[in-house]
PDB file of C-alpha atoms in Angstrom:
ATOM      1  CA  UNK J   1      24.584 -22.005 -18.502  1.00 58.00           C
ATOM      2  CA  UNK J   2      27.101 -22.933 -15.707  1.00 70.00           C
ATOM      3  CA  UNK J   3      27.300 -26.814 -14.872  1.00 74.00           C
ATOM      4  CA  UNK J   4      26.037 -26.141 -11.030  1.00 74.00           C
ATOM      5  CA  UNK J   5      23.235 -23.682 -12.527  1.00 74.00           C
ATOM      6  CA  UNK J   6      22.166 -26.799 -14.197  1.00 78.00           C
ATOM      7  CA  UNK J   7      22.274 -28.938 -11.428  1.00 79.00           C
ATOM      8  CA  UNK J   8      20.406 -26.338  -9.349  1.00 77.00           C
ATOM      9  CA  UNK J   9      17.714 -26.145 -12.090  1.00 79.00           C
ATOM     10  CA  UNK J  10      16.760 -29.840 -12.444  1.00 80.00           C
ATOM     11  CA  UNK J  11      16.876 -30.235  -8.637  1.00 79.00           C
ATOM     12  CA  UNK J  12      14.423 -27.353  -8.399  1.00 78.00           C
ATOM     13  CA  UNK J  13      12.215 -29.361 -11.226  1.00 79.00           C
ATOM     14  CA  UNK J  14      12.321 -32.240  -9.513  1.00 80.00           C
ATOM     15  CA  UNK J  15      11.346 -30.732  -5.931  1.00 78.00           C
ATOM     16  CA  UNK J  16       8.272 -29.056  -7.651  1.00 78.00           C
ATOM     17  CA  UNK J  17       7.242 -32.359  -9.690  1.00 79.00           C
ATOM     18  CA  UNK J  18       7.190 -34.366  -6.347  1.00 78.00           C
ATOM     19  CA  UNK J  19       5.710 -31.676  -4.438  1.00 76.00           C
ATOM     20  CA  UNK J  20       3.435 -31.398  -6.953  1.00 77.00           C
ATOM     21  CA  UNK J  21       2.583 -35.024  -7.118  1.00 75.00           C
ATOM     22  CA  UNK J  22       3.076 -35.770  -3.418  1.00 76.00           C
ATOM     23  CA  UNK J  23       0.085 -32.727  -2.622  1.00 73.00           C
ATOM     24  CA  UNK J  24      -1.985 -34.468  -5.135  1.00 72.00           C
ATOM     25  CA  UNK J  25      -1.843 -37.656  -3.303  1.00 71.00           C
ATOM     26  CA  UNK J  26      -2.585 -36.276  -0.268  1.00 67.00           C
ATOM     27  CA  UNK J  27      -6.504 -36.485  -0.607  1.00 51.00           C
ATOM     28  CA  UNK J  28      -7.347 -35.204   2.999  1.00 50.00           C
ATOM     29  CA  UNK J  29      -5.811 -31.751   2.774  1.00 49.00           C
ATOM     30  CA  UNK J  30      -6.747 -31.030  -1.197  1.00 47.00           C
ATOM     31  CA  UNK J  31      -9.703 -28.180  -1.315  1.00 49.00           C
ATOM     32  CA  UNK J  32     -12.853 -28.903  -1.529  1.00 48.00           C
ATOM     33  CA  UNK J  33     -13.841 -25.878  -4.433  1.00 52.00           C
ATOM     34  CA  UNK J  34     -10.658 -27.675  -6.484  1.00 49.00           C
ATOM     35  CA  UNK J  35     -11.554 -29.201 -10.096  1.00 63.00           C
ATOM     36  CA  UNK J  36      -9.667 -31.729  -9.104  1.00 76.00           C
ATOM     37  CA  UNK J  37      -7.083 -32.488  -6.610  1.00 77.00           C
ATOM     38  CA  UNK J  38      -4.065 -32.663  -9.217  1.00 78.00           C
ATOM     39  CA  UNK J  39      -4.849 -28.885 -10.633  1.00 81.00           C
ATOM     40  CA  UNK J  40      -5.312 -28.180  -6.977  1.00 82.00           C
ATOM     41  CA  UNK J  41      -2.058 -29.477  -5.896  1.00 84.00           C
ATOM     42  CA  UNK J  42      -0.228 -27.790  -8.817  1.00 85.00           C
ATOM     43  CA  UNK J  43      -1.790 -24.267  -8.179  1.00 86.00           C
ATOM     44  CA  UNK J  44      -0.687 -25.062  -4.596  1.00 87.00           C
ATOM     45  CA  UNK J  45       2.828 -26.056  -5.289  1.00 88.00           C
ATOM     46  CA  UNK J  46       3.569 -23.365  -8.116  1.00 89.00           C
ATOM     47  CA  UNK J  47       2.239 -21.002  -5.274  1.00 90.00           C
ATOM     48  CA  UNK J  48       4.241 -22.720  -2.736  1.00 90.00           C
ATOM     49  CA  UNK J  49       7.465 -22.201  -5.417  1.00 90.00           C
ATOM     50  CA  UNK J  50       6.482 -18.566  -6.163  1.00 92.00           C
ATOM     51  CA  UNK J  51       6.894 -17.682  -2.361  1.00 92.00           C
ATOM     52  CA  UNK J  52      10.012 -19.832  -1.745  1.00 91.00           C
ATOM     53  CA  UNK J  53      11.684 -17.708  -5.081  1.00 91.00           C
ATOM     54  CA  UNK J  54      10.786 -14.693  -2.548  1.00 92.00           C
ATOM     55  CA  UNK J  55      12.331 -15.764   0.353  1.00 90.00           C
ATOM     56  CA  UNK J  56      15.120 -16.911  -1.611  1.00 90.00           C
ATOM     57  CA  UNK J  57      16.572 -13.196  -1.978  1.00 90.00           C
ATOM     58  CA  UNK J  58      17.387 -13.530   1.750  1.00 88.00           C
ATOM     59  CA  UNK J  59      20.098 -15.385   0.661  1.00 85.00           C
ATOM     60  CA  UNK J  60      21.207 -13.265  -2.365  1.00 84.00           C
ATOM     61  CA  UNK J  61      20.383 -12.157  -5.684  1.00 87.00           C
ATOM     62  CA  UNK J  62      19.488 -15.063  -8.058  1.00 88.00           C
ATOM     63  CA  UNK J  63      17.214 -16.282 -11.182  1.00 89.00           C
ATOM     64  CA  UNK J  64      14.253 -17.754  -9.514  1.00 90.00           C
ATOM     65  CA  UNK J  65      14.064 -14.362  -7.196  1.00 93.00           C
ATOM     66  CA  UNK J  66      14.140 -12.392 -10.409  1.00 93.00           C
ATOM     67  CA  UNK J  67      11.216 -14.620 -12.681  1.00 92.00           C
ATOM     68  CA  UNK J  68       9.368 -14.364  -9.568  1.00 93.00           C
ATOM     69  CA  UNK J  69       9.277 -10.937  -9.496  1.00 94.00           C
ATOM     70  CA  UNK J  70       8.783 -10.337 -12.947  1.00 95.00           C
ATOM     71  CA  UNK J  71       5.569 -12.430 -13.282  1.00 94.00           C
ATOM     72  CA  UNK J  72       4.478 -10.243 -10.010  1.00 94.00           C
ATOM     73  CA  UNK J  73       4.757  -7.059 -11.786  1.00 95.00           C
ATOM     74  CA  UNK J  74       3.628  -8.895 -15.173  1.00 95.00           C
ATOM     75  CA  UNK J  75       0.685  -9.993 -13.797  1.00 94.00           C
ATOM     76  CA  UNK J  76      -0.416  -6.933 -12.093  1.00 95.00           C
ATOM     77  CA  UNK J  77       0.156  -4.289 -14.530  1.00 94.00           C
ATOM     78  CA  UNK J  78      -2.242  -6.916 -16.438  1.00 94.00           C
ATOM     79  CA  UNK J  79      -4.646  -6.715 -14.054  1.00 95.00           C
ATOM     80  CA  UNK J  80      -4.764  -3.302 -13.237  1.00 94.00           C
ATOM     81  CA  UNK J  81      -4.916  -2.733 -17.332  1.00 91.00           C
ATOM     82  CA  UNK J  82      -7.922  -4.988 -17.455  1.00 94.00           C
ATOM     83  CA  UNK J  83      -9.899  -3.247 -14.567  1.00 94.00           C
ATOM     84  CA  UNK J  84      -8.845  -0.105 -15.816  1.00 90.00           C
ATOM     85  CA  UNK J  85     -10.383  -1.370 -19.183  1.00 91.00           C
ATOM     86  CA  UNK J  86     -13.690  -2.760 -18.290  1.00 92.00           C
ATOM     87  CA  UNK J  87     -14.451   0.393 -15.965  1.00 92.00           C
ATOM     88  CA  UNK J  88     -12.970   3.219 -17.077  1.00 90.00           C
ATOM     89  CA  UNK J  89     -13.334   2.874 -21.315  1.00 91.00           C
ATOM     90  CA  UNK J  90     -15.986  -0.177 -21.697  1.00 91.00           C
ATOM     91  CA  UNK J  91     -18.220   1.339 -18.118  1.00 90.00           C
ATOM     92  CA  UNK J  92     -18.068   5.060 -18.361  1.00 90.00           C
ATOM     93  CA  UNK J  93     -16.349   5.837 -22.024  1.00 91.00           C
ATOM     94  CA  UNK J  94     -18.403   3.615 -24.704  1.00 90.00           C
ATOM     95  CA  UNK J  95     -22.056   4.372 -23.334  1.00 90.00           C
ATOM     96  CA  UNK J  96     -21.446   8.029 -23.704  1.00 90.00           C
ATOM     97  CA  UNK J  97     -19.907   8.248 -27.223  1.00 88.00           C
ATOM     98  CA  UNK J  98     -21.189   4.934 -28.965  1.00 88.00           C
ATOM     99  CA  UNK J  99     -24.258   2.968 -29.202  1.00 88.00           C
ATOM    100  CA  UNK J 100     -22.685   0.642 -30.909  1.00 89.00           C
ATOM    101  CA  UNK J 101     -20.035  -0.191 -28.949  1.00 88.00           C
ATOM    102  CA  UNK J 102     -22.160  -0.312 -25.771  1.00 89.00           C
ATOM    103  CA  UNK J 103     -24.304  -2.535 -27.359  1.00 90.00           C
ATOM    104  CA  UNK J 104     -21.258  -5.037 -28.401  1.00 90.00           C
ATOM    105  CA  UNK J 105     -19.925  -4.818 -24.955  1.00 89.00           C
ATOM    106  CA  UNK J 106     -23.178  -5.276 -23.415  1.00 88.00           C
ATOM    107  CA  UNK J 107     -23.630  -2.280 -21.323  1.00 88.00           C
ATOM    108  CA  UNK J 108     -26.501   0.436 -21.271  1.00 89.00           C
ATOM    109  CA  UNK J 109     -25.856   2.994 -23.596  1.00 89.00           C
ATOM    110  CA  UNK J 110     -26.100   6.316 -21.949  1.00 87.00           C
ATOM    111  CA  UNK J 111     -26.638   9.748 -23.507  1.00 83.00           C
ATOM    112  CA  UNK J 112     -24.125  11.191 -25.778  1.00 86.00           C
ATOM    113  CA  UNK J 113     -21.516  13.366 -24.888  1.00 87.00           C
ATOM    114  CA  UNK J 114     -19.255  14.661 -27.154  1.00 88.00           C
ATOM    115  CA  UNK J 115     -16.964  16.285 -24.323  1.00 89.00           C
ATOM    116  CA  UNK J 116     -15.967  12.552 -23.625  1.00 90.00           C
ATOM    117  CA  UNK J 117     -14.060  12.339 -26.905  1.00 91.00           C
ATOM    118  CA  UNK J 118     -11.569  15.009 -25.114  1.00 91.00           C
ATOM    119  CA  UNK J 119      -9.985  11.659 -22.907  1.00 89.00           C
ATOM    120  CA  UNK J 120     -10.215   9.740 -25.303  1.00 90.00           C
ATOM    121  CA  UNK J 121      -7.647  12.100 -27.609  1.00 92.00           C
ATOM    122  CA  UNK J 122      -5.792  12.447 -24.684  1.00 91.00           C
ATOM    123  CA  UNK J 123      -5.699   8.804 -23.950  1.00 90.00           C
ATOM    124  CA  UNK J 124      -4.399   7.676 -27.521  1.00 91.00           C
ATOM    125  CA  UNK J 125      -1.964  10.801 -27.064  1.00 92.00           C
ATOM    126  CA  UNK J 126      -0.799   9.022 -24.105  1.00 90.00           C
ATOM    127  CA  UNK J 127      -0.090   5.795 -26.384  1.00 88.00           C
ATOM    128  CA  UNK J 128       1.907   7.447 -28.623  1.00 90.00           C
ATOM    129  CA  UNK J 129       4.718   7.312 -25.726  1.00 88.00           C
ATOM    130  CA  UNK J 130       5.322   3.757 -27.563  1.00 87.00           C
ATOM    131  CA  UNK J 131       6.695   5.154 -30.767  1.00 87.00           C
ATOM    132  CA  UNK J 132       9.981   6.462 -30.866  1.00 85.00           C
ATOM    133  CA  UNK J 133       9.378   9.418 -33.158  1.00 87.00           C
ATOM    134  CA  UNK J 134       5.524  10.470 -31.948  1.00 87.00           C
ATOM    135  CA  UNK J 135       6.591   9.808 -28.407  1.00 88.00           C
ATOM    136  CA  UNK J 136       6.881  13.472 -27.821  1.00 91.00           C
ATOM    137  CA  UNK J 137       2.615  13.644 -27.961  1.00 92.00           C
ATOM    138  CA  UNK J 138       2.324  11.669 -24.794  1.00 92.00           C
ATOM    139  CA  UNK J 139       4.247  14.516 -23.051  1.00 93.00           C
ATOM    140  CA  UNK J 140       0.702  16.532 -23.509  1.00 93.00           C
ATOM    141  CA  UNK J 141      -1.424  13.723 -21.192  1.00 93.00           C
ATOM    142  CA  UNK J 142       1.080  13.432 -19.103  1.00 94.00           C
ATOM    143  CA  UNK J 143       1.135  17.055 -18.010  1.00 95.00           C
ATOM    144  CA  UNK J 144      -2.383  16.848 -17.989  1.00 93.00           C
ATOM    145  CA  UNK J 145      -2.505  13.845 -16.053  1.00 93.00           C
ATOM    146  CA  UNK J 146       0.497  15.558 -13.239  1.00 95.00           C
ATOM    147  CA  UNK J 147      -1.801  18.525 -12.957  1.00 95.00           C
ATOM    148  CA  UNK J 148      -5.154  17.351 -12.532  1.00 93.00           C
ATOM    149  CA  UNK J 149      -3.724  15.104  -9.653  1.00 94.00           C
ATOM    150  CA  UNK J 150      -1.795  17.585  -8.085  1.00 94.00           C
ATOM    151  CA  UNK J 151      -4.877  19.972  -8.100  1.00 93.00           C
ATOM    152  CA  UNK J 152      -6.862  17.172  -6.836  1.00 91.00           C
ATOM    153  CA  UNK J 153      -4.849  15.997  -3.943  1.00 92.00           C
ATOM    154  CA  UNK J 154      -4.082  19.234  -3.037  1.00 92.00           C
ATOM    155  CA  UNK J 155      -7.283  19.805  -1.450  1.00 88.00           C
ATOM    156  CA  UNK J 156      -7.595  16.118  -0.162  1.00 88.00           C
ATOM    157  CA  UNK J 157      -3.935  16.296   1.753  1.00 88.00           C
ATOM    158  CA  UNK J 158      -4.747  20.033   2.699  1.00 89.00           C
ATOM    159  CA  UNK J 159      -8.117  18.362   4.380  1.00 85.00           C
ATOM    160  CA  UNK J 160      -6.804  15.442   5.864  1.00 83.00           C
ATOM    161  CA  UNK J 161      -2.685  16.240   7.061  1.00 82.00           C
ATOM    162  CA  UNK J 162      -2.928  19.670   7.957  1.00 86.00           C
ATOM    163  CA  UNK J 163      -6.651  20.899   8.782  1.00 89.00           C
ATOM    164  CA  UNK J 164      -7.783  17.912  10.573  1.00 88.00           C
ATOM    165  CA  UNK J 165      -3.929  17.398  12.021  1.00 84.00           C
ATOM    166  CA  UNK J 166      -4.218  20.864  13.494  1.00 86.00           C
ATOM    167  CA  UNK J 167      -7.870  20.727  14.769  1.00 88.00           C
ATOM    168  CA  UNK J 168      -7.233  17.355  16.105  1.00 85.00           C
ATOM    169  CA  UNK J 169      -4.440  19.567  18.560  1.00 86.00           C
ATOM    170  CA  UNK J 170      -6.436  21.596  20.329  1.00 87.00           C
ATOM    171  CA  UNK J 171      -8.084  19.357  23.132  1.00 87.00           C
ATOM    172  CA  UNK J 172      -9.099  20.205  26.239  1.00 88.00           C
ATOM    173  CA  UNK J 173      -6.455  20.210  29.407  1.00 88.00           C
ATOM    174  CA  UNK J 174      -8.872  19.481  32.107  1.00 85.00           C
ATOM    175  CA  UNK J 175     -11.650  16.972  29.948  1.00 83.00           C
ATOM    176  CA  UNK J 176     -15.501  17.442  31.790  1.00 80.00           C
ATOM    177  CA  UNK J 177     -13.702  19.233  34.821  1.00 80.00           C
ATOM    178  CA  UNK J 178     -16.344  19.826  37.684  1.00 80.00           C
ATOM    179  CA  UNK J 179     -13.645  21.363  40.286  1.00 80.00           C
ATOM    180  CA  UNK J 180     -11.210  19.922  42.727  1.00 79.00           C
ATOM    181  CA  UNK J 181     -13.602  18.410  44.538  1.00 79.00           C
ATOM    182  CA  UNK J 182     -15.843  16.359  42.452  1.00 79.00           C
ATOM    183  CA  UNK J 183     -12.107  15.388  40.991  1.00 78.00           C
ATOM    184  CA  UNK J 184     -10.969  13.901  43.820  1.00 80.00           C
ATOM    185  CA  UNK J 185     -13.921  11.961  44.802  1.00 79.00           C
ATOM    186  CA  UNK J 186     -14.335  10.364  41.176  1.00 77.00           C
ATOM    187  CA  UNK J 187     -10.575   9.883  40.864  1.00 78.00           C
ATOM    188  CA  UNK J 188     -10.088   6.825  38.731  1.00 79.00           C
ATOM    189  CA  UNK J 189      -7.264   4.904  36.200  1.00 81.00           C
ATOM    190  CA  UNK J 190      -9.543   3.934  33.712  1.00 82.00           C
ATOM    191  CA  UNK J 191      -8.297   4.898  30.486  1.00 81.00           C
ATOM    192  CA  UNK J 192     -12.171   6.246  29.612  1.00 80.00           C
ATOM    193  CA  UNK J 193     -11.690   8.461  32.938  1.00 83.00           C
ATOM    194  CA  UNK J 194     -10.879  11.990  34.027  1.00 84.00           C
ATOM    195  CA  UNK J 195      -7.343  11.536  34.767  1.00 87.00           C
ATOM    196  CA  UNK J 196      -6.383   9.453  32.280  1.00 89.00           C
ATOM    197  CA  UNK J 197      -8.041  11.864  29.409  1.00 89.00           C
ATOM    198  CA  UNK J 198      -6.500  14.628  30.905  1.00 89.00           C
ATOM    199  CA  UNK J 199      -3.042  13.630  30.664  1.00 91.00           C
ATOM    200  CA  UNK J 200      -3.604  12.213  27.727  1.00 91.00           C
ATOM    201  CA  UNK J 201      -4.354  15.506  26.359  1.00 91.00           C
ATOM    202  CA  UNK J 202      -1.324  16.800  28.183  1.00 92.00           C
ATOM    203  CA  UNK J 203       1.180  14.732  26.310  1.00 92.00           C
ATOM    204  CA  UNK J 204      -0.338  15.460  23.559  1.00 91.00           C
ATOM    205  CA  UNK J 205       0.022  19.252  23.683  1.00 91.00           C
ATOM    206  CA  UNK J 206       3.309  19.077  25.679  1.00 92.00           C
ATOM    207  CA  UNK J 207       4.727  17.167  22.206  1.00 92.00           C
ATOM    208  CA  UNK J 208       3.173  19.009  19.964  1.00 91.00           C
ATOM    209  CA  UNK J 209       4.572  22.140  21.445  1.00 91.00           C
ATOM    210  CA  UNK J 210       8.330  20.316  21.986  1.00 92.00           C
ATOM    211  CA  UNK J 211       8.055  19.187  18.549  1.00 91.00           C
ATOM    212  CA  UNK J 212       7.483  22.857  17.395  1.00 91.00           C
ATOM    213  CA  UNK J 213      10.064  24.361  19.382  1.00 92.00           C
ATOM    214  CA  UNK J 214      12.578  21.748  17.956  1.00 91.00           C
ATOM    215  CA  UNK J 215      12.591  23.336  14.534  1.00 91.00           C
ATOM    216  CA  UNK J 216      12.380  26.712  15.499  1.00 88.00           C
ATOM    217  CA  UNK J 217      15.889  27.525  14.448  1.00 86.00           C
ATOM    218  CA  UNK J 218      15.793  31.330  14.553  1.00 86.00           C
ATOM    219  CA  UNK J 219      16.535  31.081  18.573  1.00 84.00           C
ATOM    220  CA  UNK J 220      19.462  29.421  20.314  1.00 86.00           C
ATOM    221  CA  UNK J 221      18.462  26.715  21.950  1.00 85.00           C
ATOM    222  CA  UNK J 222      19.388  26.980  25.294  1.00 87.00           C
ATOM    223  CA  UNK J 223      17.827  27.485  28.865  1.00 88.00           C
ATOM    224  CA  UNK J 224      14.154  26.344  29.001  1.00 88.00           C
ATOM    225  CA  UNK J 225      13.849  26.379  25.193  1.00 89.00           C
ATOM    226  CA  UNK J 226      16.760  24.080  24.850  1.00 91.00           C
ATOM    227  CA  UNK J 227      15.526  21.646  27.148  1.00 92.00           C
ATOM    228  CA  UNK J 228      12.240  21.646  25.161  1.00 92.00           C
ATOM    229  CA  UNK J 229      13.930  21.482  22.266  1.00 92.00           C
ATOM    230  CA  UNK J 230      16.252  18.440  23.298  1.00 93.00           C
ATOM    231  CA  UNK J 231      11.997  16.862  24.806  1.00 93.00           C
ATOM    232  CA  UNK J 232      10.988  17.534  21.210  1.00 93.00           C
ATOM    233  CA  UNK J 233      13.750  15.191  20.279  1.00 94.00           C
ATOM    234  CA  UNK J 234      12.611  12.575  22.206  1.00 95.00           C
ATOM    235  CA  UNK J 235       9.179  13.182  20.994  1.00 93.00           C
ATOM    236  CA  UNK J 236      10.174  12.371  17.454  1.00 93.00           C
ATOM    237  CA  UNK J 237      12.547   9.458  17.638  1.00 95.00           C
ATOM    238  CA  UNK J 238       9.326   7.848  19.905  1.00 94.00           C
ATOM    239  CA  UNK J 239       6.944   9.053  17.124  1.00 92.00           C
ATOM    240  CA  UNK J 240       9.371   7.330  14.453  1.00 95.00           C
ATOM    241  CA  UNK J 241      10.528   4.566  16.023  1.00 96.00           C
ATOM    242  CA  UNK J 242       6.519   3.631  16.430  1.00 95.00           C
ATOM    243  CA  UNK J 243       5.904   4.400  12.638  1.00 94.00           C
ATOM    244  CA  UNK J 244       8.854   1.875  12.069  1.00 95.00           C
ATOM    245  CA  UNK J 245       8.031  -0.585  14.277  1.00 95.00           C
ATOM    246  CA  UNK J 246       4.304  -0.521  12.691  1.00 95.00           C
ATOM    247  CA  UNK J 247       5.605  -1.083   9.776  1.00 94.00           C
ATOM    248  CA  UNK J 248       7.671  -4.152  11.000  1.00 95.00           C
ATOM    249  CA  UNK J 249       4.661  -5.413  12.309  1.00 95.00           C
ATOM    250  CA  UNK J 250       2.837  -5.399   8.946  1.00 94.00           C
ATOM    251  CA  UNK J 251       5.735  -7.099   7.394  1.00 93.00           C
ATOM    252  CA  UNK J 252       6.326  -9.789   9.907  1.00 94.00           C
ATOM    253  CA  UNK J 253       2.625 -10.283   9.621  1.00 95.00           C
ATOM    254  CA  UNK J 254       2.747 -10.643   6.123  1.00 93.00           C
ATOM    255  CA  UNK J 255       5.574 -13.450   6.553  1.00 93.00           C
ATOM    256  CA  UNK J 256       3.727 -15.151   8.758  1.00 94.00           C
ATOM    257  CA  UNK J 257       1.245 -15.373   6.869  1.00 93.00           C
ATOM    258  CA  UNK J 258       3.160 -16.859   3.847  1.00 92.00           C
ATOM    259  CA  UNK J 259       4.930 -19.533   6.561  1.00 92.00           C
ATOM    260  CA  UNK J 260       1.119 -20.774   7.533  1.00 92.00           C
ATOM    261  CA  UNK J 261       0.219 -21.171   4.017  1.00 90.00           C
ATOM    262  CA  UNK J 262       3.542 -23.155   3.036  1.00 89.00           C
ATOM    263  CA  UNK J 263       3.221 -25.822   6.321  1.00 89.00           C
ATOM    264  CA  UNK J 264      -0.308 -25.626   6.352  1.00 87.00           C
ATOM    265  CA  UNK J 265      -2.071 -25.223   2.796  1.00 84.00           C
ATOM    266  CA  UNK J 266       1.028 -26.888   0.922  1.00 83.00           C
ATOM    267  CA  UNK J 267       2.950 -29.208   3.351  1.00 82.00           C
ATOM    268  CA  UNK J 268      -0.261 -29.761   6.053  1.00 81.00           C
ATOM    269  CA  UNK J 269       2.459 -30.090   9.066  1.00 81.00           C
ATOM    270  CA  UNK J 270       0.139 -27.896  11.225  1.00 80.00           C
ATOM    271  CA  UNK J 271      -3.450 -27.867  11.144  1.00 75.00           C
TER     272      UNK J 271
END
């Protein structure tokens, strides 16, 4: 190890022993559900370090960045092997091929079903993707596994992104119309009234239909369908750049929320 990788080291040990003992001192701000307030403060600070190892990849690539994200994945491929566990093998598995085991796990044993032992082959087939020369089994559960999903979500995404997508498209160009008349004399800006529905539903099929005409590459685009073509443009770069700045949102709100727990739950500058 490098002489300032050293250096860096011990001053990162001694910033997380004195934040560590500096929290527990601080009485006033230590939670109330805590043990006690020195294993609160170091679950705090090593919590507190775990984020700042984060952040620290803003800067570049570096050895606290990488432990941090190690014990991330670490500790949720454990956690999702534990659920998977205790509900899929110990809640549904074991009551419906063992009494035994359901009675050693605890768990009401249910009636027997021999067609369960077909996962569980195909489950320590799955395993064998460990060994080096059986590896070649697992290939059998994973095709299974591939298939089952595809077939599955097949019907789910068919439901959801194209059925209810295309349903959801056909609205109404004039919503409750009643004539001229009556629309004139109710005429309001509300955004639950006739106007405002109405052209609501306009841009919506004016889009749609721009957006269609875009990739409808088997006519030039020029004249009328050129200028809807270069509207169904626009369409999409607005559609996009909202998807995108959604997703900024989410992440700025996640940092924020990571900045109110490091001056607020660690270093209690703001209340």
């Amino acid at each position: 190890m490098k002489r300032s990788s050293s250096i860096v080291l011990v001053a990162v040990l001694i910033a997380f022993v004195a934040g560590w003992l500096t929290r527990a001192g601080s009485s006033s701000s230590v939670s109330a559900t805590a043990s006690s307030p020195l294993a609160d403060a170091f679950y705090v600070t090593l919590a507190a370090f775990l984020t700042l190892a984060i952040l620290s990849f803003l800067y570049k690539d570096n050895p606290y960045y990488k432990f941090a994200e190690h014990l991330f994945v670490g500790v949720s491929a454990a956690y999702w092997m534990s659920v998977g566990f205790w509900s899929t093998i110990v809640g549904n598995l074991f009551p419906r091929i063992s009494s035994g085991l359901s009675a050693y796990f605890g768990v009401p044993f249910k009636d027997f079903t021999i067609y369960y032992f077909v996962p569980l082959v195909f489950g320590v087939l799955l395993l064998m993707r460990l060994s080096s020369k059986a590896g070649w089994l697992s290939r059998w559960s994973l095709a299974f596994i591939v298939g089952t999903t595809a077939g599955l979500n097949l019907v789910r995404y068919l439901r959801s992104d194209f059925i209810t997508q295309v349903s959801n498209t056909f609205v109404p160009l004039l919503v409750n119309w009643r004539g001229s008349g009556a629309f004139f004399s109710d005429f309001s800006l509300s955004a639950s009234g006739q106007f405002a529905l109405s052209l609501s539903n306009w841009v919506i099929f004016l889009g749609v239909f721009c957006g269609l005409v875009y990739f409808f590459f088997s006519k030039e685009h020029k004249g009328f369908f050129g200028g809807a073509s270069k509207m169904g443009i626009w369409i999409l770069m607005i559609t996009f750049g909202a998807s995108f700045g959604y997703t900024v949102m989410g992440r700025i709100s996640i940092l924020v929320g990571r900045l109110t727990f490091l001056f607020h739950n660690w270093l209690g500058i703001i209340d």
